[in-house]
Structure formats: structure tokens, C-alpha cells
Amino acid sequence: MKIELIEKNESIKENILYPPKFKKIVDVGSDGFVFYPNSKGQIWSFRQLK
């Protein structure tokens, strides 16, 4: 179960969160809803859109 969750997590990062075409839309810095960690060890956060 834990391995499956990690694989899904990596898939979301690789296919949605990291590609530049999506990152420029979802990044908090572009009025999106995803806070991207600035360094390793920081957590991701997702905010609710109004």
C-alpha cells in the first residue's frame, strides 16, 4: 500500500506539478493554488481557490 501511494505521488508530480505548461498555471506565484517547496524538506501545500 505504501509503495502504491509513493508511486501515485511521483506520478502526480511528474505529470501535473512539474511540467512547465502546468506549473505556470497552478503555482501560487501565478495566482494558482500550489505552493512549490523552495528546498528539499519543505512541504507542498495546496490552497483553496475562491
Coordinates of N, CA and C in Angstrom, one line a residue:
M1 N 0.8 -1.2 0.0 CA 0.0 0.0 0.0 C 0.9 1.3 0.0
K2 N 1.9 1.3 0.8 CA 2.8 2.5 0.9 C 3.5 2.7 -0.4
I3 N 4.0 1.7 -1.0 CA 4.7 1.8 -2.3 C 3.7 2.3 -3.4
E4 N 2.5 1.9 -3.4 CA 1.5 2.3 -4.4 C 1.2 3.8 -4.2
L5 N 1.1 4.3 -2.9 CA 0.9 5.7 -2.7 C 2.1 6.5 -3.1
I6 N 3.3 6.1 -2.9 CA 4.5 6.8 -3.3 C 4.5 6.9 -4.9
E7 N 4.2 5.8 -5.5 CA 4.2 5.8 -7.0 C 3.1 6.8 -7.5
K8 N 2.0 6.8 -6.9 CA 0.9 7.8 -7.3 C 1.4 9.2 -7.1
N9 N 2.1 9.4 -6.0 CA 2.6 10.8 -5.6 C 3.6 11.2 -6.7
E10 N 4.5 10.3 -7.0 CA 5.5 10.7 -8.0 C 4.9 10.9 -9.4
S11 N 3.8 10.1 -9.7 CA 3.1 10.3 -11.0 C 2.5 11.7 -11.1
I12 N 1.8 12.1 -10.0 CA 1.2 13.4 -10.0 C 2.2 14.5 -10.1
K13 N 3.4 14.4 -9.5 CA 4.4 15.4 -9.6 C 5.0 15.4 -11.0
E14 N 5.3 14.3 -11.6 CA 5.9 14.2 -12.9 C 4.9 14.7 -14.0
N15 N 3.6 14.3 -13.9 CA 2.7 14.6 -15.0 C 1.9 15.9 -14.8
I16 N 1.8 16.4 -13.6 CA 0.9 17.6 -13.4 C 1.7 18.7 -12.8
L17 N 2.4 18.5 -11.7 CA 3.0 19.6 -10.9 C 4.3 20.1 -11.5
Y18 N 5.1 19.3 -12.1 CA 6.4 19.7 -12.6 C 6.5 20.3 -14.1
P19 N 5.7 19.7 -15.0 CA 5.7 20.3 -16.4 C 5.5 21.8 -16.4
P20 N 6.4 22.5 -17.0 CA 6.2 24.0 -17.1 C 4.9 24.5 -17.6
K21 N 4.2 23.8 -18.5 CA 3.0 24.3 -19.0 C 1.9 24.2 -18.0
F22 N 2.0 23.3 -17.0 CA 1.0 23.3 -15.9 C 1.5 24.1 -14.7
K23 N 2.8 24.1 -14.4 CA 3.3 24.8 -13.3 C 3.0 26.3 -13.4
K24 N 3.1 26.9 -14.5 CA 2.8 28.3 -14.7 C 1.4 28.7 -14.4
I25 N 0.5 27.7 -14.5 CA -0.9 27.9 -14.2 C -1.2 27.7 -12.7
V26 N -0.7 26.6 -12.1 CA -1.0 26.2 -10.8 C -0.2 26.8 -9.7
D27 N 1.0 27.4 -10.0 CA 1.9 28.0 -9.0 C 1.2 29.2 -8.3
V28 N 1.4 29.2 -7.0 CA 0.9 30.3 -6.1 C 1.4 31.6 -6.7
G29 N 2.6 31.7 -7.2 CA 3.2 32.9 -7.7 C 2.5 33.4 -8.9
S30 N 1.7 32.5 -9.6 CA 0.9 32.9 -10.7 C -0.6 32.9 -10.4
D31 N -0.9 33.2 -9.2 CA -2.3 33.1 -8.7 C -2.9 31.8 -8.8
G32 N -2.1 30.7 -8.7 CA -2.6 29.4 -8.7 C -2.9 28.9 -7.3
F33 N -2.9 27.6 -7.1 CA -3.3 27.0 -5.9 C -2.2 26.1 -5.2
V34 N -1.0 26.0 -5.9 CA 0.0 25.1 -5.4 C 1.2 25.9 -4.9
F35 N 1.6 25.7 -3.6 CA 2.9 26.2 -3.1 C 4.0 25.2 -3.4
Y36 N 4.9 25.6 -4.2 CA 6.1 24.7 -4.5 C 7.2 24.9 -3.5
P37 N 7.7 23.8 -2.9 CA 8.8 24.0 -2.0 C 10.0 24.6 -2.6
N38 N 10.7 25.5 -1.9 CA 11.9 26.1 -2.4 C 13.1 25.3 -2.2
S39 N 13.0 24.4 -1.2 CA 14.2 23.5 -1.0 C 13.7 22.1 -0.5
K40 N 14.6 21.2 -0.6 CA 14.2 19.8 -0.2 C 13.9 19.8 1.3
G41 N 12.8 19.1 1.6 CA 12.4 19.0 3.0 C 11.2 19.9 3.3
Q42 N 11.0 21.0 2.5 CA 9.8 21.8 2.7 C 8.6 21.0 2.2
I43 N 7.5 21.4 2.7 CA 6.3 20.6 2.3 C 5.5 21.4 1.1
W44 N 4.8 20.6 0.4 CA 4.0 21.1 -0.6 C 2.7 21.6 0.1
S45 N 2.0 22.6 -0.4 CA 0.7 22.9 0.1 C -0.2 23.4 -1.0
F46 N -1.5 23.1 -0.8 CA -2.5 23.4 -1.8 C -3.5 24.3 -1.2
R47 N -3.8 25.4 -1.8 CA -4.8 26.3 -1.2 C -6.1 26.2 -2.0
Q48 N -7.2 26.6 -1.3 CA -8.5 26.6 -1.9 C -8.6 27.8 -2.7
L49 N -9.1 27.7 -3.9 CA -9.3 28.9 -4.8 C -10.7 29.5 -4.4
K50 N -10.8 30.8 -4.5 CA -12.0 31.5 -4.2 C -12.9 31.6 -5.4

